[in-house]
Structure formats: C-alpha cells, structure tokens
C-alpha atoms as an extended CHARMM CRD file, in Angstrom:
* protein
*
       190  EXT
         1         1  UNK       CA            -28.7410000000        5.3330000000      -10.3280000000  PROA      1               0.0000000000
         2         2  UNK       CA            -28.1680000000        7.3510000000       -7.3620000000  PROA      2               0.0000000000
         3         3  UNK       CA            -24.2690000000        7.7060000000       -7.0320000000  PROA      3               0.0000000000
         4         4  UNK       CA            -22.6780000000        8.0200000000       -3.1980000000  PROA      4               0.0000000000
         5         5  UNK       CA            -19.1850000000       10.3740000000       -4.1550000000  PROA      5               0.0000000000
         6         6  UNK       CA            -18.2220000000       10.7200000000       -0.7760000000  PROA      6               0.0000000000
         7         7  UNK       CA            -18.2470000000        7.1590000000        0.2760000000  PROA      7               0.0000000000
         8         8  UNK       CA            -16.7260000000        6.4920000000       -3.6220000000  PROA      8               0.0000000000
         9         9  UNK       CA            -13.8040000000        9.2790000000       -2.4590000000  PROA      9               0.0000000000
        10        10  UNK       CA            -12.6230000000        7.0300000000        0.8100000000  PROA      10              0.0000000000
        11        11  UNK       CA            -13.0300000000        3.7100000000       -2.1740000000  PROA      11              0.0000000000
        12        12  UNK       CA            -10.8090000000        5.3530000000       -4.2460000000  PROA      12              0.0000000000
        13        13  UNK       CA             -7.9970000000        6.7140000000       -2.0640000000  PROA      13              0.0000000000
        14        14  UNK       CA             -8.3780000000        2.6870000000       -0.3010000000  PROA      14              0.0000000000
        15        15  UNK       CA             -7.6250000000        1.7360000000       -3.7610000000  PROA      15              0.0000000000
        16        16  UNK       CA             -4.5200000000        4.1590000000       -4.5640000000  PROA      16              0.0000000000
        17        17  UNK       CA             -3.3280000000        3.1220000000       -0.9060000000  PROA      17              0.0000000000
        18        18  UNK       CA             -3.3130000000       -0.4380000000       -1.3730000000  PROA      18              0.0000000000
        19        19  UNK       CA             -1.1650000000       -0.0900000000       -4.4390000000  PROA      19              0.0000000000
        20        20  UNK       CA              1.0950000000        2.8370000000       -2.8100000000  PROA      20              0.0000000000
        21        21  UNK       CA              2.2680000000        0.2550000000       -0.3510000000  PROA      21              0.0000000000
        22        22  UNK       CA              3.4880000000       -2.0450000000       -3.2050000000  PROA      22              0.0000000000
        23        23  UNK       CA              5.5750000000        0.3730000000       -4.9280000000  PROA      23              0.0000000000
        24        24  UNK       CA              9.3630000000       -0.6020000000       -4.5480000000  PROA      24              0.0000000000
        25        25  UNK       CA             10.7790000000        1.0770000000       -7.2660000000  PROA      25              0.0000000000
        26        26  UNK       CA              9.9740000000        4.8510000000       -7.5910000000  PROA      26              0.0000000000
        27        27  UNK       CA             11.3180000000        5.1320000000      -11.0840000000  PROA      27              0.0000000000
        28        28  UNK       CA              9.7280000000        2.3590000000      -12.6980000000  PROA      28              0.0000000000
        29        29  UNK       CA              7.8100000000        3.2450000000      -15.8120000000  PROA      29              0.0000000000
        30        30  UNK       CA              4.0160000000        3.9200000000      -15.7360000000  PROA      30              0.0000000000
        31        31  UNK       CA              1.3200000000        3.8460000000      -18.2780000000  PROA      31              0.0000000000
        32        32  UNK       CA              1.5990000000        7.3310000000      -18.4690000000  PROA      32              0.0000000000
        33        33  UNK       CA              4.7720000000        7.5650000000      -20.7330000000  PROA      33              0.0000000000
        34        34  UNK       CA              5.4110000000       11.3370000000      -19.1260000000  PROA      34              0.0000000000
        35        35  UNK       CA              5.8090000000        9.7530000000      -15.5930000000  PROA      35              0.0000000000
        36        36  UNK       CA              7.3630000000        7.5090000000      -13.7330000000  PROA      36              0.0000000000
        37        37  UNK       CA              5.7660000000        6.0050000000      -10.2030000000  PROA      37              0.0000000000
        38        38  UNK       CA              7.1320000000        8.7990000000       -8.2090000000  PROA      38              0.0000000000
        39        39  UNK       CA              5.4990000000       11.6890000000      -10.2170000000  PROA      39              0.0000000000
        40        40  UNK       CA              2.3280000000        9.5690000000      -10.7840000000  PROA      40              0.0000000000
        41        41  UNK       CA              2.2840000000        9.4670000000       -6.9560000000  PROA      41              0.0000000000
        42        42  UNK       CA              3.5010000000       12.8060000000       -6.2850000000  PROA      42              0.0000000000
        43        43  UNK       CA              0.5130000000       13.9690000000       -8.9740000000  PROA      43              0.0000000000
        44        44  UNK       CA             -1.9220000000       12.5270000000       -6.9130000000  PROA      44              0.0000000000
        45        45  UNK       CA             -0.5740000000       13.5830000000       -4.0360000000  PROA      45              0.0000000000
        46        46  UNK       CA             -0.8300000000       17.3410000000       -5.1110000000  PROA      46              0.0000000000
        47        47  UNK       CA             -4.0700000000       17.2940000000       -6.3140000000  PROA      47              0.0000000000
        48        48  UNK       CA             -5.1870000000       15.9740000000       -2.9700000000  PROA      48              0.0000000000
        49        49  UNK       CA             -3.2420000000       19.3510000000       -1.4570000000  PROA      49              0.0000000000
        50        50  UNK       CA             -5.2460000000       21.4620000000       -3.4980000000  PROA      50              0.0000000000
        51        51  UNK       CA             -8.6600000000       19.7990000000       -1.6230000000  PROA      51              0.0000000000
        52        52  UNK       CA             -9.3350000000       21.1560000000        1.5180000000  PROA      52              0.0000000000
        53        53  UNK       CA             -7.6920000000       24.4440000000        0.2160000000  PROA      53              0.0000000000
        54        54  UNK       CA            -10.2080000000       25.1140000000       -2.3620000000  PROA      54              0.0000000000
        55        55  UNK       CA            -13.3720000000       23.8670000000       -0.3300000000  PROA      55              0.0000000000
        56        56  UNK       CA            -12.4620000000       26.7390000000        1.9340000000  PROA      56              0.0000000000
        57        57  UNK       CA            -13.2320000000       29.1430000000       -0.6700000000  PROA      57              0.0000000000
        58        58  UNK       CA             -9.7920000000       30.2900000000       -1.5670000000  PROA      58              0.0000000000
        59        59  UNK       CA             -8.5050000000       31.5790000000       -5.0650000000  PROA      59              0.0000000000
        60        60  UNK       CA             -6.0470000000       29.1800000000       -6.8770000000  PROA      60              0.0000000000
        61        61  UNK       CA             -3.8000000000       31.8230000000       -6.1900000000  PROA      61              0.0000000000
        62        62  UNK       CA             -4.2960000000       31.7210000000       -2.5220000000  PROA      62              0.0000000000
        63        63  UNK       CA             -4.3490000000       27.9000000000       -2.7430000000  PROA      63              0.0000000000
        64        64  UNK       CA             -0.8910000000       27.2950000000       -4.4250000000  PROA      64              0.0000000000
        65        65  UNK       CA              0.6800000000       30.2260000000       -1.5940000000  PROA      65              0.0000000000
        66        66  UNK       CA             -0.2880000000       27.6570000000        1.0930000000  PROA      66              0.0000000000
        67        67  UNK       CA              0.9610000000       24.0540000000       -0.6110000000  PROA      67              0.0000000000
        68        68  UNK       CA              3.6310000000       23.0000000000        0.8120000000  PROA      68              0.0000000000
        69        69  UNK       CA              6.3490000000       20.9560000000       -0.9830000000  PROA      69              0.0000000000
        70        70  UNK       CA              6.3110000000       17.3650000000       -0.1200000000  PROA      70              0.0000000000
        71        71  UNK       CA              8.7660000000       15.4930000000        1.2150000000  PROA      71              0.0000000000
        72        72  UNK       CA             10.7860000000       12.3150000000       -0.2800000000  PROA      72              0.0000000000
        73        73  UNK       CA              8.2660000000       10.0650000000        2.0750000000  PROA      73              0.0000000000
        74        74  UNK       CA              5.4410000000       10.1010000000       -0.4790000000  PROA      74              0.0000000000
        75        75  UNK       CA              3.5990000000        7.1540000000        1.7460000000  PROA      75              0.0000000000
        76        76  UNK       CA              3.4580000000        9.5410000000        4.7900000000  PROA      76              0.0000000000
        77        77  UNK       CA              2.6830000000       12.4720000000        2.5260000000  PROA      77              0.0000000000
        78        78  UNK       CA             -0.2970000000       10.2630000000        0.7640000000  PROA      78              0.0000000000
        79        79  UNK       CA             -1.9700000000        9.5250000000        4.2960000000  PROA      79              0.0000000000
        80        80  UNK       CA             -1.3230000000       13.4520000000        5.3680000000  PROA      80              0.0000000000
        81        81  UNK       CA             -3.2480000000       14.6190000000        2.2030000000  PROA      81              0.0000000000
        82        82  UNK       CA             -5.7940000000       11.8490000000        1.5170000000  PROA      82              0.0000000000
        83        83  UNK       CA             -6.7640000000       12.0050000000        5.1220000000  PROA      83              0.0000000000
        84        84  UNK       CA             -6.9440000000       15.9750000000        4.9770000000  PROA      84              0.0000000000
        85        85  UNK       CA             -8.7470000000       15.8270000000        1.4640000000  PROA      85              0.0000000000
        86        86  UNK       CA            -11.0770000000       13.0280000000        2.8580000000  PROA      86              0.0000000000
        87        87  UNK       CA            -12.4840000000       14.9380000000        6.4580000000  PROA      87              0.0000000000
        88        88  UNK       CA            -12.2840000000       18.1840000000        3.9320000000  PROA      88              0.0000000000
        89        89  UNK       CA            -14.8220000000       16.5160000000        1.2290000000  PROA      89              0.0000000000
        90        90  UNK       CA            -17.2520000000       15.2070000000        4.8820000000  PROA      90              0.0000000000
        91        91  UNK       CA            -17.5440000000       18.4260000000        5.4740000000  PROA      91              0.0000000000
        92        92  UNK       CA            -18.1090000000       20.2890000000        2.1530000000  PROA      92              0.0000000000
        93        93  UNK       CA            -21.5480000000       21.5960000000        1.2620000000  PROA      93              0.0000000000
        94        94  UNK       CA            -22.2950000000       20.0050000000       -2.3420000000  PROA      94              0.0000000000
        95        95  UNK       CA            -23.6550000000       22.8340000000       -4.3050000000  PROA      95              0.0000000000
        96        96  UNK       CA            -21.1160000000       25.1730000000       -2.9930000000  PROA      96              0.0000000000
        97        97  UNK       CA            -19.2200000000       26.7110000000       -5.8280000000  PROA      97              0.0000000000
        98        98  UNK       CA            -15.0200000000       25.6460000000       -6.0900000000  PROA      98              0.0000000000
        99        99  UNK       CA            -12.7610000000       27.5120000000       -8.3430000000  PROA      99              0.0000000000
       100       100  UNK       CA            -10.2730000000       25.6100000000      -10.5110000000  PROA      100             0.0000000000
       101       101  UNK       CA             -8.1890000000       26.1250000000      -13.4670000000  PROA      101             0.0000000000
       102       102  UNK       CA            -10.3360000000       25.6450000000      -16.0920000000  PROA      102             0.0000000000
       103       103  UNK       CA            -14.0980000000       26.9980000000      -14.6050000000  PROA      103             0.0000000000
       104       104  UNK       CA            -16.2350000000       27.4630000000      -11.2330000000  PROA      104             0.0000000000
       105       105  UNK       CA            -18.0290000000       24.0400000000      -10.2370000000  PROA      105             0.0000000000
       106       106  UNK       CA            -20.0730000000       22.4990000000       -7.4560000000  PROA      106             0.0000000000
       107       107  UNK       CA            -18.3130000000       21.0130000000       -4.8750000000  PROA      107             0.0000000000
       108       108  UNK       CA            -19.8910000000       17.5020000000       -6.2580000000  PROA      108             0.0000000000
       109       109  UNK       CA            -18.6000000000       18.0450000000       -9.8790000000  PROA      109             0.0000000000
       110       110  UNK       CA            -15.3060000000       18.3840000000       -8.0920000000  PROA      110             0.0000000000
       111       111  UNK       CA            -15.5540000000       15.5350000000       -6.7600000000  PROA      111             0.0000000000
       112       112  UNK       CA            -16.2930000000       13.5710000000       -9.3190000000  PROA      112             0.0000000000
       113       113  UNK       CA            -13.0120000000       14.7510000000      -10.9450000000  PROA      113             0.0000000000
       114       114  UNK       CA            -11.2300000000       13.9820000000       -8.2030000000  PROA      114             0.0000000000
       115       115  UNK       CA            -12.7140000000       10.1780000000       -7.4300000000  PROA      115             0.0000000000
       116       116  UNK       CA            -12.2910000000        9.8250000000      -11.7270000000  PROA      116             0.0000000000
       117       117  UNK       CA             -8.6280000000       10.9480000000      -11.4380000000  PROA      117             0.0000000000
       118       118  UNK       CA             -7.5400000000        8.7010000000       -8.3980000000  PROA      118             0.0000000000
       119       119  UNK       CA             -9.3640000000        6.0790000000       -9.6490000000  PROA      119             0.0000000000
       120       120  UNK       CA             -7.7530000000        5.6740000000      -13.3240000000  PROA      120             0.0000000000
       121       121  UNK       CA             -3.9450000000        6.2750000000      -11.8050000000  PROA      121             0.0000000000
       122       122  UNK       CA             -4.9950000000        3.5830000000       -9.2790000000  PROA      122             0.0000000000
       123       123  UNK       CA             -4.7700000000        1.8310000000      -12.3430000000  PROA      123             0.0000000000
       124       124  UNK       CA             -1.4870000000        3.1060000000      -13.2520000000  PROA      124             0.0000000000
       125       125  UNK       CA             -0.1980000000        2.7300000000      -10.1140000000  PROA      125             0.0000000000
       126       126  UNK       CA             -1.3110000000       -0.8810000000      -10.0840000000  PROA      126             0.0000000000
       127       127  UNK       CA              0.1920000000       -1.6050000000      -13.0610000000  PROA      127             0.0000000000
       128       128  UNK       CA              3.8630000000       -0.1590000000      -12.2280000000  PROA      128             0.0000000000
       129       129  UNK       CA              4.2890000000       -2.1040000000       -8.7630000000  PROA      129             0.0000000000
       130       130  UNK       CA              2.6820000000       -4.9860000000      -10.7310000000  PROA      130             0.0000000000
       131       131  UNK       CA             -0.0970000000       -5.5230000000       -8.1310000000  PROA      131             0.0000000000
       132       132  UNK       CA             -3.9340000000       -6.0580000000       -8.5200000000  PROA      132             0.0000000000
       133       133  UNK       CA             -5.4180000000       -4.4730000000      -11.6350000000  PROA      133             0.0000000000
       134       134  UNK       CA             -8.6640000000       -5.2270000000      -10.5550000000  PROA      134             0.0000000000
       135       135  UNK       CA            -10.7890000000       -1.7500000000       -8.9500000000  PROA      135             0.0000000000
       136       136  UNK       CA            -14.1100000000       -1.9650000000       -7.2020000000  PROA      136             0.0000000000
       137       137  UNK       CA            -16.8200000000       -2.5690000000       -9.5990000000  PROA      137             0.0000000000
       138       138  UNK       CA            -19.2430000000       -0.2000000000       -8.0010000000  PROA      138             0.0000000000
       139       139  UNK       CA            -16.2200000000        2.6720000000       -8.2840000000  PROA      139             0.0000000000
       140       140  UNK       CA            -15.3030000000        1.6030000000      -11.8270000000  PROA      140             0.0000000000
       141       141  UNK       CA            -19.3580000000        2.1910000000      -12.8870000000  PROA      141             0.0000000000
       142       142  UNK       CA            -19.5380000000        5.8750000000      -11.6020000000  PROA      142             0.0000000000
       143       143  UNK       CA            -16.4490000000        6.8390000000      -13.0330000000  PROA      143             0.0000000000
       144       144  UNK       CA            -17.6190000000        5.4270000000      -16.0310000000  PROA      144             0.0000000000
       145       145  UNK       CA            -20.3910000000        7.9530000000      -15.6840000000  PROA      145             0.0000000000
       146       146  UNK       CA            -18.0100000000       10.8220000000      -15.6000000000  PROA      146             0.0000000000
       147       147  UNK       CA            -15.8620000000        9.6970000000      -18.8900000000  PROA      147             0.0000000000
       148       148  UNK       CA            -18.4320000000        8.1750000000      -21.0830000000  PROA      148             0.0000000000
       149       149  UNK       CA            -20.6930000000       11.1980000000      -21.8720000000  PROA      149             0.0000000000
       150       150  UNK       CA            -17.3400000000       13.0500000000      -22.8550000000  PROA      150             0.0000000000
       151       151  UNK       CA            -15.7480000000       10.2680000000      -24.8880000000  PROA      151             0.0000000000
       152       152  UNK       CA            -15.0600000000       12.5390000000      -28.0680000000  PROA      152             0.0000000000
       153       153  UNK       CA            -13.5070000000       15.3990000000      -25.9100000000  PROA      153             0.0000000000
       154       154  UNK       CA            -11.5860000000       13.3180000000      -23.8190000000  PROA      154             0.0000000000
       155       155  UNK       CA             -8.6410000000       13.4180000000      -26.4120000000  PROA      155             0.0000000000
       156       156  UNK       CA             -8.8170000000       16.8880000000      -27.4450000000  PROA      156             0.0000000000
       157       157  UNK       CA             -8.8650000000       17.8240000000      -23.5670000000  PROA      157             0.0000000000
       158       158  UNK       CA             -4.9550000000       16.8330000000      -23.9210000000  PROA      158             0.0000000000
       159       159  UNK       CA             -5.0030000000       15.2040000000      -20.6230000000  PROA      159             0.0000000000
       160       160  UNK       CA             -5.5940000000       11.9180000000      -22.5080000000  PROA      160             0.0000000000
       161       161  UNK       CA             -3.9000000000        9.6520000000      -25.2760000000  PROA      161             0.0000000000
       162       162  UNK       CA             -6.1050000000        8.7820000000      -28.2000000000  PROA      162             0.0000000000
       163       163  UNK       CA             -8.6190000000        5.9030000000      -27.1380000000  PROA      163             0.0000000000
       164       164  UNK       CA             -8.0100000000        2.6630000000      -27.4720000000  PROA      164             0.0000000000
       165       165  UNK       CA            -10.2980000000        0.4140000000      -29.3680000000  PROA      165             0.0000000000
       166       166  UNK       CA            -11.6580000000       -3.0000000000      -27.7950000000  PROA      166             0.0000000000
       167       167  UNK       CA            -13.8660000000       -6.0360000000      -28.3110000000  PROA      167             0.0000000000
       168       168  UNK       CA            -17.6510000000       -5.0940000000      -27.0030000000  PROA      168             0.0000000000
       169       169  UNK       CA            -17.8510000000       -8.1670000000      -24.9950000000  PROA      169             0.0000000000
       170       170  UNK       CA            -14.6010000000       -6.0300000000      -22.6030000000  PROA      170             0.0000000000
       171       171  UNK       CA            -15.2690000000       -5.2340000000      -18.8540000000  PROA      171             0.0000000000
       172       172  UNK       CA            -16.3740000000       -1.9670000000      -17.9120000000  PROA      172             0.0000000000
       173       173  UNK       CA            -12.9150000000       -1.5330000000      -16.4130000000  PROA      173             0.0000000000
       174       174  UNK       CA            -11.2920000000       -1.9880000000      -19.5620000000  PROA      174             0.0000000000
       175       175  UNK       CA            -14.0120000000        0.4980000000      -21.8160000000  PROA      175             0.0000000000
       176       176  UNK       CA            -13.0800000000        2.9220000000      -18.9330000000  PROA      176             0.0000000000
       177       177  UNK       CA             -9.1070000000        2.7940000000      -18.9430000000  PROA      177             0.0000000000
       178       178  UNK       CA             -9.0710000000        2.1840000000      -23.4020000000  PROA      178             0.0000000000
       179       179  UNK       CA            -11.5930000000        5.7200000000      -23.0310000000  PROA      179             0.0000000000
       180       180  UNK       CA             -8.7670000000        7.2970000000      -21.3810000000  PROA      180             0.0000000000
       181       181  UNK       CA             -6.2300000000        5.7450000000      -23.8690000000  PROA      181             0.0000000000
       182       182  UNK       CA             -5.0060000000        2.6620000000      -21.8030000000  PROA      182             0.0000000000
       183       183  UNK       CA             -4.7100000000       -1.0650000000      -22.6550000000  PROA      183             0.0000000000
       184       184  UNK       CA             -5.0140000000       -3.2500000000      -19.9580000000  PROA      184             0.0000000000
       185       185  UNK       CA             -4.2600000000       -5.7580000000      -22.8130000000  PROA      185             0.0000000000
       186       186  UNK       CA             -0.8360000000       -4.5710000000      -23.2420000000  PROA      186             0.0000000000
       187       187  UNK       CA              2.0080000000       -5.3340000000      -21.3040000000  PROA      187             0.0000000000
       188       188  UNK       CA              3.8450000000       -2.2590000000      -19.7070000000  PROA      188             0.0000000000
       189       189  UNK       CA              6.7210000000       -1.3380000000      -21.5020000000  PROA      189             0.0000000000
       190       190  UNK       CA              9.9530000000        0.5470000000      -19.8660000000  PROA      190             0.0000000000
C-alpha cells in the first residue's frame, strides 16, 4: 500500500481544525490526564512551529531561538502554524535528513510523526469539546502503520499510557487509540 503523507498532513490538520472550532472550554479535561484542551492545543500548535524551522536545515538549537510564543488566540495561532507547517512539508525534499530530539530522519519519517501525532490528539481534542470521534478511515490506516510495528515500545517510549486491551472484532480506530493507551469505550472523566 502506497501511502500519500503529504495529502494525509492537510487530512489531519482538517481533522484537528474541525474539532479546534468546537472547543468552548479551554480547561476542560482531556484524555491525556497531564493536559487540559488548551495545552493539548497549544502542544500541537508547537510542534507545528518547529516544521518549517527544521525543514530548513536548522539545529534544534537554532529552531527553538526563532519560536515565538503564542498568543492566547490559539485558533488564529493553529491556522498561522498549520498553514506554515503545511506549504513547508509541499516543499520539502523527502529523503532530506531533519534533526530532532531523539535522532536524524528523512523528511518522510518526520512526517509520519507528525500526521501520527495530530491525528491521535484529533482524537483527544474530539473527545474534550465532545464533537465527532470519528477520523478519516484512510488517515486512521496509515497511522496505524506507524504505531503497530512498535506496539511493545510504545509504552516504554513514555510518551504513552500502558495499552489498552479490546475485543478483536474493534475498529481500526479503536486498536489505534487502545495502542496508544486510550479507550474510546470509556467515558471522559474530569
């Protein structure tokens, strides 16, 4: 299965955007028990800074000497830096190498990342403001791609809960978000 990222990337950040413009209370839990919506969304929204600064070839340390700090609008700040991480991604040549915190990648295993991370706190996201649950099939497959060949390091990565068991006969989308320790079974609690 050939997998299209880039057209994925502008999926995902539709995704996160539809649920960004439900949120109406900025400190209502999330999933994530560390974070409430506004530093889910301000998470995303920093990662997205970090785009078009690293597929310019710059050092993490020259990257986080250029980020600016966002202001309270986080819906204005979201379209700044998905639109600047989108055009930045267009014009990105794939098997150039991107430094990050952890190892030097292609610019397509960056990618990745980045559509996997949106995507799963789209989830999140969708889940606090209580809006649609359900994410594009075709997005929820490749990002299953990503996660499923590391299912036992997931965990130990520490940027994961434990995973969550469920019934074979589940959807892809839920095998995706229990890998990543969520239940879409359970409600949210505050």
């Amino acid at each position: 299965m050939t997998i299209d990222w880039l057209t994925l990337q502008n999926t995902a950040h539709a995704e996160f955007a539809a649920r960004l413009s439900a949120v109406s209370d900025w400190n209502a839990p999330t999933p994530d028990s560390d974070w409430n919506t506004r530093q889910l969304v301000t998470h995303v929204i920093e990662e997205q800074q970090w785009v078009p600064l690293l597929l310019e070839g710059r050092s993490l340390r020259q990257a986080r000497s250029l980020k600016r700090p966002l202001s309270s609008d986080l819906a204005a700040e979201w379209d700044r830096y998905s639109k600047a991480a989108t055009d930045a991604w267009q014009s990105a040549a794939p098997d150039a190498q991107v430094q990050l915190s952890y190892d030097t990648v292609t610019v397509t295993e960056y990618l990745r990342e980045q559509v996997s991370d949106v995507t799963i706190h789209t989830w999140d996201l969708a889940r606090a403001t209580r809006s649609a649950e359900t994410i594009d099939e075709e997005l929820i497959a490749a990002v299953w791609t990503v996660f499923e060949p590391q299912k036992e390091t997931l965990e130990a990565s520490g940027l994961f809960s434990s995973p969550v068991p469920v019934p074979e006969h589940a959807s892809l989308q839920s095998k995706l978000l229990a890998l990543t320790g969520r239940d879409d079974r359970l409600p949210l609690s505050a």
